[in-house]
Structures are given as C-alpha cells and as structure tokens.
Amino acid sequence: LAKTTQPISMDSYEGQEVNITCSHNNIATNDYITWYQQFPSQGPRFIIQGYKTKVTNEVASLFIPADRKSSTLSLPRVSLSDTAVYYCLVGDMKGEYGGSQGNLIFGKGTKLSVKP
Amino acid sequence: NAGVTQTPKFRVLKTGQSMTLLCAQDMNHEYMYWYRQDPGMGLRLIHYSVGEGTTAKGEVPDGYNVSRLKKQNFLLGLESAAPSQTSVYFCASSYPTSGAVDEQFFGPGTRLTVL
C-alpha cells in the first residue's frame, strides 16, 4: 500500500478555507484516495473519495493533480465544529491482506484546530 | 438505523483476564473490521471479515481472536489480556463497492484498560 505523508497539525480561523495536502509518491494505478474525519472519542467518518482530477460533495472538495502523487482536501469556510483529525488514505480494492475488499491503512492524520 | 454499535463502551481488565467485545451492524453490510487506536496513532487493523463464517488477519492480529457467526455481528476476543492491549477499539462495516474502495462505517469505540 502506498505510504502517505500529511502535516501533523494545522490551525485556522472560522470562515477561512482550509487546504490539507497529502503526499503519496508511490500511489499505484488502481489506488483510490480517501479522506476520513475523526472527532475526539468517536470513530472516523468518511468525507470524500477520488481517483483523479476534482471531486466535490456537500462538505468538501478533493483535488488530485494529473500525476496523482499528492492530493488536497479543501474545506470551505470552516467552523469550530470542523476541529478534528483528518486522515488521508490510499488503497485499492485488493487489500494488502488479501481478500476481495479494500483494506485501509490509517496514518497519524492531520489535527485541524479551528479558532474563533 | 442504529448503524454500528459496540458493547461495552468501557472496560477495565486485569492482566491475564479474558473478555469479548461485541460489534453489531444493522446495515446488512458484508464486510466487518476491528481496529485499535493508540494515543497519537492512527487506526491499525486487527482482523476483518468478508462475510458470515469468514475471518482474516490484519496488520496486528496477535493476541486477538474473532468470530463472525452471524452476518450482523463481529466478535473480538482477548484470551489473556496484556497491558499492551490497552487501547481504544473500533469496529467498522462496509458494503462492497464496484470499482472503488468501500466506505467504512465506524462504531463509537470501546475504551479498554488492562492493568
């Protein structure tokens, strides 16, 4: 599985746009890029997934350049409630541990702190 | 829908004791997973199951056993607990997605302390 590198922490203020970049130089052809969000004392929650170019949903956008060696999660106009840890994951349908499903490897993530 | 639920929420064990963590999901998902999360770390996969009656090892399976007797339940067992197993345990489930990586739905976690 491709190794990912993210900043350990980021600070922002309410109303700002936040961009969190993830590096994955060894991404494979079949790998997808997925982002999860985790609040304290809760399990992670899926935010967005993409393969190339740009993906947008109601909460975030994901930008993936042509070489796919990095990706950027963009959170528009953050609020205090967006304070959480954000994980970037790269993997495909055939997980490292075999089987017919995609195993996910969570790194340490990026701790985003939003201030008033 | 309750989603993914975990029982118990908290537990304190003494070294050498055994216990079983229960995960239940009501989304009819085929796949289920057990992760552990240690302070400052991401989640690490312990065991997973791709269907009723099947289990497989993940990244850190030693010291744990699992069973998937019913599709909706996935049990994680510690036969002889050790302090190194002090952690927060998360269960997750997913439905196989064609052409992409499954979205996993996580439970609220079980905080286990082994003294």
PDB file of C-alpha atoms in Angstrom:
ATOM      1  CA  LEU A   1       0.000   0.000   0.000  1.00  0.00           C
ATOM      2  CA  ALA A   2       1.202   3.500  -0.774  1.00  0.00           C
ATOM      3  CA  LYS A   3       2.589   5.437   2.181  1.00  0.00           C
ATOM      4  CA  THR A   4       1.024   8.808   2.839  1.00  0.00           C
ATOM      5  CA  THR A   5       2.528  11.918   4.400  1.00  0.00           C
ATOM      6  CA  GLN A   6       0.419  14.682   5.930  1.00  0.00           C
ATOM      7  CA  PRO A   7       1.165  17.654   8.172  1.00  0.00           C
ATOM      8  CA  ILE A   8       0.794  16.711  11.823  1.00  0.00           C
ATOM      9  CA  SER A   9      -1.283  19.771  12.670  1.00  0.00           C
ATOM     10  CA  MET A  10      -2.854  22.900  11.193  1.00  0.00           C
ATOM     11  CA  ASP A  11      -4.533  25.953  12.675  1.00  0.00           C
ATOM     12  CA  SER A  12      -7.267  28.024  11.090  1.00  0.00           C
ATOM     13  CA  TYR A  13      -9.939  30.559  11.952  1.00  0.00           C
ATOM     14  CA  GLU A  14     -13.654  30.350  11.477  1.00  0.00           C
ATOM     15  CA  GLY A  15     -14.801  31.255   7.993  1.00  0.00           C
ATOM     16  CA  GLN A  16     -11.492  30.502   6.308  1.00  0.00           C
ATOM     17  CA  GLU A  17     -10.895  27.895   3.641  1.00  0.00           C
ATOM     18  CA  VAL A  18      -8.592  25.118   4.784  1.00  0.00           C
ATOM     19  CA  ASN A  19      -6.485  23.019   2.457  1.00  0.00           C
ATOM     20  CA  ILE A  20      -4.786  19.885   3.757  1.00  0.00           C
ATOM     21  CA  THR A  21      -2.276  18.302   1.396  1.00  0.00           C
ATOM     22  CA  CYS A  22      -1.319  14.652   1.417  1.00  0.00           C
ATOM     23  CA  SER A  23       1.710  13.216  -0.379  1.00  0.00           C
ATOM     24  CA  HIS A  24       1.574   9.703  -1.790  1.00  0.00           C
ATOM     25  CA  ASN A  25       4.521   9.353  -4.160  1.00  0.00           C
ATOM     26  CA  ASN A  26       4.158   5.587  -4.541  1.00  0.00           C
ATOM     27  CA  ILE A  27       0.494   5.554  -5.452  1.00  0.00           C
ATOM     28  CA  ALA A  28      -0.410   2.625  -7.710  1.00  0.00           C
ATOM     29  CA  THR A  29      -2.560   2.686 -10.808  1.00  0.00           C
ATOM     30  CA  ASN A  30      -5.553   1.084  -9.093  1.00  0.00           C
ATOM     31  CA  ASP A  31      -5.350   3.112  -5.876  1.00  0.00           C
ATOM     32  CA  TYR A  32      -8.098   5.471  -4.778  1.00  0.00           C
ATOM     33  CA  ILE A  33      -7.605   8.414  -2.412  1.00  0.00           C
ATOM     34  CA  THR A  34      -9.969   8.598   0.532  1.00  0.00           C
ATOM     35  CA  TRP A  35     -10.283  11.073   3.367  1.00  0.00           C
ATOM     36  CA  TYR A  36     -11.790  10.404   6.778  1.00  0.00           C
ATOM     37  CA  GLN A  37     -12.592  12.775   9.646  1.00  0.00           C
ATOM     38  CA  GLN A  38     -12.387  11.820  13.311  1.00  0.00           C
ATOM     39  CA  PHE A  39     -13.745  13.810  16.238  1.00  0.00           C
ATOM     40  CA  PRO A  40     -12.486  13.116  19.773  1.00  0.00           C
ATOM     41  CA  SER A  41     -13.987   9.981  21.302  1.00  0.00           C
ATOM     42  CA  GLN A  42     -15.681   8.997  18.037  1.00  0.00           C
ATOM     43  CA  GLY A  43     -14.931   6.645  15.183  1.00  0.00           C
ATOM     44  CA  PRO A  44     -13.706   8.038  11.846  1.00  0.00           C
ATOM     45  CA  ARG A  45     -16.260   9.213   9.315  1.00  0.00           C
ATOM     46  CA  PHE A  46     -15.913   9.096   5.546  1.00  0.00           C
ATOM     47  CA  ILE A  47     -15.614  12.520   3.926  1.00  0.00           C
ATOM     48  CA  ILE A  48     -14.702  12.095   0.274  1.00  0.00           C
ATOM     49  CA  GLN A  49     -13.012   9.787  -2.203  1.00  0.00           C
ATOM     50  CA  GLY A  50     -11.481  10.326  -5.619  1.00  0.00           C
ATOM     51  CA  TYR A  51      -9.290   8.827  -8.287  1.00  0.00           C
ATOM     52  CA  LYS A  52      -8.217  11.805 -10.387  1.00  0.00           C
ATOM     53  CA  THR A  53      -8.971  15.479 -11.101  1.00  0.00           C
ATOM     54  CA  LYS A  54     -11.550  17.028  -8.793  1.00  0.00           C
ATOM     55  CA  VAL A  55     -14.346  15.634  -6.686  1.00  0.00           C
ATOM     56  CA  THR A  56     -16.816  17.780  -4.757  1.00  0.00           C
ATOM     57  CA  ASN A  57     -19.584  16.915  -2.334  1.00  0.00           C
ATOM     58  CA  GLU A  58     -21.628  18.840   0.184  1.00  0.00           C
ATOM     59  CA  VAL A  59     -18.842  19.083   2.745  1.00  0.00           C
ATOM     60  CA  ALA A  60     -15.516  19.146   0.900  1.00  0.00           C
ATOM     61  CA  SER A  61     -13.590  19.115  -2.351  1.00  0.00           C
ATOM     62  CA  LEU A  62     -10.730  16.842  -3.288  1.00  0.00           C
ATOM     63  CA  PHE A  63      -8.126  17.984  -5.795  1.00  0.00           C
ATOM     64  CA  ILE A  64      -5.870  15.413  -7.420  1.00  0.00           C
ATOM     65  CA  PRO A  65      -3.207  16.510  -9.940  1.00  0.00           C
ATOM     66  CA  ALA A  66      -2.510  14.557 -13.095  1.00  0.00           C
ATOM     67  CA  ASP A  67       0.465  12.665 -11.633  1.00  0.00           C
ATOM     68  CA  ARG A  68      -1.658  11.654  -8.575  1.00  0.00           C
ATOM     69  CA  LYS A  69       1.384  11.854  -6.286  1.00  0.00           C
ATOM     70  CA  SER A  70      -0.446  14.196  -3.950  1.00  0.00           C
ATOM     71  CA  SER A  71      -3.972  15.279  -3.135  1.00  0.00           C
ATOM     72  CA  THR A  72      -5.539  18.238  -1.367  1.00  0.00           C
ATOM     73  CA  LEU A  73      -8.615  18.167   0.804  1.00  0.00           C
ATOM     74  CA  SER A  74     -10.347  21.538   0.760  1.00  0.00           C
ATOM     75  CA  LEU A  75     -12.811  22.542   3.472  1.00  0.00           C
ATOM     76  CA  PRO A  76     -14.691  25.744   2.587  1.00  0.00           C
ATOM     77  CA  ARG A  77     -15.461  28.251   5.326  1.00  0.00           C
ATOM     78  CA  VAL A  78     -14.587  26.113   8.328  1.00  0.00           C
ATOM     79  CA  SER A  79     -16.378  26.424  11.644  1.00  0.00           C
ATOM     80  CA  LEU A  80     -15.409  25.418  15.172  1.00  0.00           C
ATOM     81  CA  SER A  81     -17.154  22.096  14.621  1.00  0.00           C
ATOM     82  CA  ASP A  82     -14.630  21.192  11.921  1.00  0.00           C
ATOM     83  CA  THR A  83     -11.934  20.809  14.593  1.00  0.00           C
ATOM     84  CA  ALA A  84     -10.927  17.174  14.160  1.00  0.00           C
ATOM     85  CA  VAL A  85      -8.228  14.829  12.868  1.00  0.00           C
ATOM     86  CA  TYR A  86      -8.258  14.276   9.109  1.00  0.00           C
ATOM     87  CA  TYR A  87      -6.812  11.089   7.628  1.00  0.00           C
ATOM     88  CA  CYS A  88      -5.652  10.612   4.055  1.00  0.00           C
ATOM     89  CA  LEU A  89      -5.708   7.008   2.871  1.00  0.00           C
ATOM     90  CA  VAL A  90      -4.586   5.438  -0.356  1.00  0.00           C
ATOM     91  CA  GLY A  91      -5.553   1.932  -1.384  1.00  0.00           C
ATOM     92  CA  ASP A  92      -7.306  -0.245  -3.899  1.00  0.00           C
ATOM     93  CA  MET A  93      -9.945  -2.927  -3.917  1.00  0.00           C
ATOM     94  CA  LYS A  94      -7.411  -5.706  -3.343  1.00  0.00           C
ATOM     95  CA  GLY A  95      -6.072  -5.024   0.116  1.00  0.00           C
ATOM     96  CA  GLU A  96      -2.604  -5.778   1.399  1.00  0.00           C
ATOM     97  CA  TYR A  97      -4.019  -8.580   3.496  1.00  0.00           C
ATOM     98  CA  GLY A  98      -5.754 -10.312   0.641  1.00  0.00           C
ATOM     99  CA  GLY A  99      -9.443 -10.818   0.298  1.00  0.00           C
ATOM    100  CA  SER A 100     -11.763  -9.058  -2.062  1.00  0.00           C
ATOM    101  CA  GLN A 101     -12.083  -5.747  -0.307  1.00  0.00           C
ATOM    102  CA  GLY A 102     -10.023  -2.646   0.202  1.00  0.00           C
ATOM    103  CA  ASN A 103      -8.157  -2.568   3.479  1.00  0.00           C
ATOM    104  CA  LEU A 104      -7.471   0.894   4.764  1.00  0.00           C
ATOM    105  CA  ILE A 105      -4.244   1.969   6.433  1.00  0.00           C
ATOM    106  CA  PHE A 106      -4.664   4.991   8.665  1.00  0.00           C
ATOM    107  CA  GLY A 107      -1.582   7.114   9.327  1.00  0.00           C
ATOM    108  CA  LYS A 108      -1.394   9.636  12.133  1.00  0.00           C
ATOM    109  CA  GLY A 109      -3.542  12.168  10.318  1.00  0.00           C
ATOM    110  CA  THR A 110      -3.654  15.963  10.476  1.00  0.00           C
ATOM    111  CA  LYS A 111      -5.062  17.586  13.583  1.00  0.00           C
ATOM    112  CA  LEU A 112      -7.009  20.658  12.474  1.00  0.00           C
ATOM    113  CA  SER A 113      -7.773  23.275  15.112  1.00  0.00           C
ATOM    114  CA  VAL A 114     -10.309  25.954  14.182  1.00  0.00           C
ATOM    115  CA  LYS A 115     -10.273  29.066  16.337  1.00  0.00           C
ATOM    116  CA  PRO A 116     -12.981  31.703  16.727  1.00  0.00           C
TER     117      PRO A 116
ATOM    118  CA  ASN B   1     -30.977   2.546  11.824  1.00  0.00           C
ATOM    119  CA  ALA B   2     -28.559   2.324  14.717  1.00  0.00           C
ATOM    120  CA  GLY B   3     -25.636   1.869  12.327  1.00  0.00           C
ATOM    121  CA  VAL B   4     -22.650   0.233  14.025  1.00  0.00           C
ATOM    122  CA  THR B   5     -22.870  -0.337  17.763  1.00  0.00           C
ATOM    123  CA  GLN B   6     -20.226  -1.628  20.160  1.00  0.00           C
ATOM    124  CA  THR B   7     -20.543  -3.252  23.562  1.00  0.00           C
ATOM    125  CA  PRO B   8     -19.224  -2.386  26.109  1.00  0.00           C
ATOM    126  CA  LYS B   9     -18.187   1.267  25.894  1.00  0.00           C
ATOM    127  CA  PHE B  10     -15.594   0.984  28.666  1.00  0.00           C
ATOM    128  CA  ARG B  11     -13.863  -1.923  30.391  1.00  0.00           C
ATOM    129  CA  VAL B  12     -11.034  -2.393  32.839  1.00  0.00           C
ATOM    130  CA  LEU B  13      -9.314  -5.781  32.953  1.00  0.00           C
ATOM    131  CA  LYS B  14      -6.536  -7.288  34.986  1.00  0.00           C
ATOM    132  CA  THR B  15      -3.599  -8.906  33.208  1.00  0.00           C
ATOM    133  CA  GLY B  16      -4.495 -12.440  32.190  1.00  0.00           C
ATOM    134  CA  GLN B  17      -8.256 -11.957  32.190  1.00  0.00           C
ATOM    135  CA  SER B  18     -10.302 -12.617  29.095  1.00  0.00           C
ATOM    136  CA  MET B  19     -13.131 -10.713  27.500  1.00  0.00           C
ATOM    137  CA  THR B  20     -15.158 -10.379  24.319  1.00  0.00           C
ATOM    138  CA  LEU B  21     -16.050  -7.173  22.533  1.00  0.00           C
ATOM    139  CA  LEU B  22     -19.246  -7.228  20.529  1.00  0.00           C
ATOM    140  CA  CYS B  23     -19.867  -5.301  17.334  1.00  0.00           C
ATOM    141  CA  ALA B  24     -23.276  -5.214  15.689  1.00  0.00           C
ATOM    142  CA  GLN B  25     -24.440  -3.545  12.481  1.00  0.00           C
ATOM    143  CA  ASP B  26     -27.934  -3.224  11.040  1.00  0.00           C
ATOM    144  CA  MET B  27     -26.976  -2.090   7.525  1.00  0.00           C
ATOM    145  CA  ASN B  28     -26.715  -5.597   6.050  1.00  0.00           C
ATOM    146  CA  HIS B  29     -23.034  -4.998   5.297  1.00  0.00           C
ATOM    147  CA  GLU B  30     -20.926  -7.896   4.079  1.00  0.00           C
ATOM    148  CA  TYR B  31     -17.604  -6.730   5.468  1.00  0.00           C
ATOM    149  CA  MET B  32     -16.678  -6.010   9.067  1.00  0.00           C
ATOM    150  CA  TYR B  33     -13.436  -4.898  10.683  1.00  0.00           C
ATOM    151  CA  TRP B  34     -11.772  -4.481  14.064  1.00  0.00           C
ATOM    152  CA  TYR B  35      -9.206  -1.711  14.577  1.00  0.00           C
ATOM    153  CA  ARG B  36      -7.248  -0.472  17.548  1.00  0.00           C
ATOM    154  CA  GLN B  37      -6.175   3.117  18.097  1.00  0.00           C
ATOM    155  CA  ASP B  38      -3.410   4.113  20.476  1.00  0.00           C
ATOM    156  CA  PRO B  39      -2.665   7.687  21.626  1.00  0.00           C
ATOM    157  CA  GLY B  40      -1.259   9.813  18.819  1.00  0.00           C
ATOM    158  CA  MET B  41      -1.574   6.978  16.351  1.00  0.00           C
ATOM    159  CA  GLY B  42      -3.875   6.195  13.522  1.00  0.00           C
ATOM    160  CA  LEU B  43      -6.037   3.104  13.456  1.00  0.00           C
ATOM    161  CA  ARG B  44      -4.441  -0.293  12.905  1.00  0.00           C
ATOM    162  CA  LEU B  45      -6.402  -3.214  11.507  1.00  0.00           C
ATOM    163  CA  ILE B  46      -6.573  -6.259  13.808  1.00  0.00           C
ATOM    164  CA  HIS B  47      -8.873  -8.682  11.971  1.00  0.00           C
ATOM    165  CA  TYR B  48     -11.549  -8.421   9.354  1.00  0.00           C
ATOM    166  CA  SER B  49     -14.308 -10.491   7.794  1.00  0.00           C
ATOM    167  CA  VAL B  50     -15.614 -10.511   4.247  1.00  0.00           C
ATOM    168  CA  GLY B  51     -18.723 -12.476   5.084  1.00  0.00           C
ATOM    169  CA  GLU B  52     -20.549 -14.648   7.584  1.00  0.00           C
ATOM    170  CA  GLY B  53     -18.351 -17.502   8.751  1.00  0.00           C
ATOM    171  CA  THR B  54     -15.128 -15.959   7.410  1.00  0.00           C
ATOM    172  CA  THR B  55     -12.321 -14.107   9.169  1.00  0.00           C
ATOM    173  CA  ALA B  56      -8.840 -12.943   8.214  1.00  0.00           C
ATOM    174  CA  LYS B  57      -5.828 -11.390   9.900  1.00  0.00           C
ATOM    175  CA  GLY B  58      -4.997  -7.734   9.590  1.00  0.00           C
ATOM    176  CA  GLU B  59      -1.899  -5.774  10.496  1.00  0.00           C
ATOM    177  CA  VAL B  60      -1.774  -6.536  14.254  1.00  0.00           C
ATOM    178  CA  PRO B  61      -3.652  -9.822  14.905  1.00  0.00           C
ATOM    179  CA  ASP B  62      -1.507 -11.330  17.686  1.00  0.00           C
ATOM    180  CA  GLY B  63      -3.304 -11.770  21.000  1.00  0.00           C
ATOM    181  CA  TYR B  64      -6.771 -11.468  19.478  1.00  0.00           C
ATOM    182  CA  ASN B  65      -9.318 -13.850  18.028  1.00  0.00           C
ATOM    183  CA  VAL B  66     -12.513 -13.091  16.139  1.00  0.00           C
ATOM    184  CA  SER B  67     -15.689 -14.801  15.064  1.00  0.00           C
ATOM    185  CA  ARG B  68     -18.439 -13.930  12.594  1.00  0.00           C
ATOM    186  CA  LEU B  69     -21.207 -16.452  13.271  1.00  0.00           C
ATOM    187  CA  LYS B  70     -23.933 -14.065  12.159  1.00  0.00           C
ATOM    188  CA  LYS B  71     -23.718 -11.533   9.361  1.00  0.00           C
ATOM    189  CA  GLN B  72     -24.636  -8.651  11.625  1.00  0.00           C
ATOM    190  CA  ASN B  73     -22.212  -9.460  14.443  1.00  0.00           C
ATOM    191  CA  PHE B  74     -18.424  -9.479  14.680  1.00  0.00           C
ATOM    192  CA  LEU B  75     -16.825 -10.501  17.977  1.00  0.00           C
ATOM    193  CA  LEU B  76     -13.308  -9.665  19.120  1.00  0.00           C
ATOM    194  CA  GLY B  77     -11.836 -11.811  21.863  1.00  0.00           C
ATOM    195  CA  LEU B  78      -8.878 -11.339  24.146  1.00  0.00           C
ATOM    196  CA  GLU B  79      -7.970 -14.690  25.692  1.00  0.00           C
ATOM    197  CA  SER B  80      -5.319 -13.419  28.114  1.00  0.00           C
ATOM    198  CA  ALA B  81      -5.242  -9.648  28.284  1.00  0.00           C
ATOM    199  CA  ALA B  82      -1.917  -7.808  28.486  1.00  0.00           C
ATOM    200  CA  PRO B  83      -1.172  -4.154  29.331  1.00  0.00           C
ATOM    201  CA  SER B  84      -0.034  -3.670  25.718  1.00  0.00           C
ATOM    202  CA  GLN B  85      -3.644  -4.237  24.673  1.00  0.00           C
ATOM    203  CA  THR B  86      -4.778  -1.106  26.461  1.00  0.00           C
ATOM    204  CA  SER B  87      -6.323   0.865  23.632  1.00  0.00           C
ATOM    205  CA  VAL B  88      -9.488   2.146  22.040  1.00  0.00           C
ATOM    206  CA  TYR B  89     -11.077  -0.468  19.818  1.00  0.00           C
ATOM    207  CA  PHE B  90     -13.196   0.487  16.828  1.00  0.00           C
ATOM    208  CA  CYS B  91     -15.421  -1.740  14.797  1.00  0.00           C
ATOM    209  CA  ALA B  92     -16.419  -0.856  11.243  1.00  0.00           C
ATOM    210  CA  SER B  93     -18.503  -2.311   8.463  1.00  0.00           C
ATOM    211  CA  SER B  94     -18.820  -1.762   4.739  1.00  0.00           C
ATOM    212  CA  TYR B  95     -20.634  -2.948   1.650  1.00  0.00           C
ATOM    213  CA  PRO B  96     -18.521  -3.969  -1.330  1.00  0.00           C
ATOM    214  CA  THR B  97     -18.360  -1.182  -3.894  1.00  0.00           C
ATOM    215  CA  SER B  98     -17.633  -1.971  -7.501  1.00  0.00           C
ATOM    216  CA  GLY B  99     -14.711  -0.037  -8.910  1.00  0.00           C
ATOM    217  CA  ALA B 100     -13.812   1.919  -5.772  1.00  0.00           C
ATOM    218  CA  VAL B 101     -12.731   1.463  -2.186  1.00  0.00           C
ATOM    219  CA  ASP B 102     -15.567   0.751   0.235  1.00  0.00           C
ATOM    220  CA  GLU B 103     -16.787   3.476   2.553  1.00  0.00           C
ATOM    221  CA  GLN B 104     -16.380   2.139   6.056  1.00  0.00           C
ATOM    222  CA  PHE B 105     -18.880   2.984   8.793  1.00  0.00           C
ATOM    223  CA  PHE B 106     -17.406   3.071  12.270  1.00  0.00           C
ATOM    224  CA  GLY B 107     -18.829   2.412  15.700  1.00  0.00           C
ATOM    225  CA  PRO B 108     -18.308   4.693  18.708  1.00  0.00           C
ATOM    226  CA  GLY B 109     -15.420   2.681  20.106  1.00  0.00           C
ATOM    227  CA  THR B 110     -14.637   0.652  23.239  1.00  0.00           C
ATOM    228  CA  ARG B 111     -12.063   2.017  25.649  1.00  0.00           C
ATOM    229  CA  LEU B 112     -10.171  -0.896  27.214  1.00  0.00           C
ATOM    230  CA  THR B 113      -7.649  -0.609  30.026  1.00  0.00           C
ATOM    231  CA  VAL B 114      -5.554  -3.594  31.094  1.00  0.00           C
ATOM    232  CA  LEU B 115      -3.887  -3.237  34.473  1.00  0.00           C
TER     233      LEU B 115
END
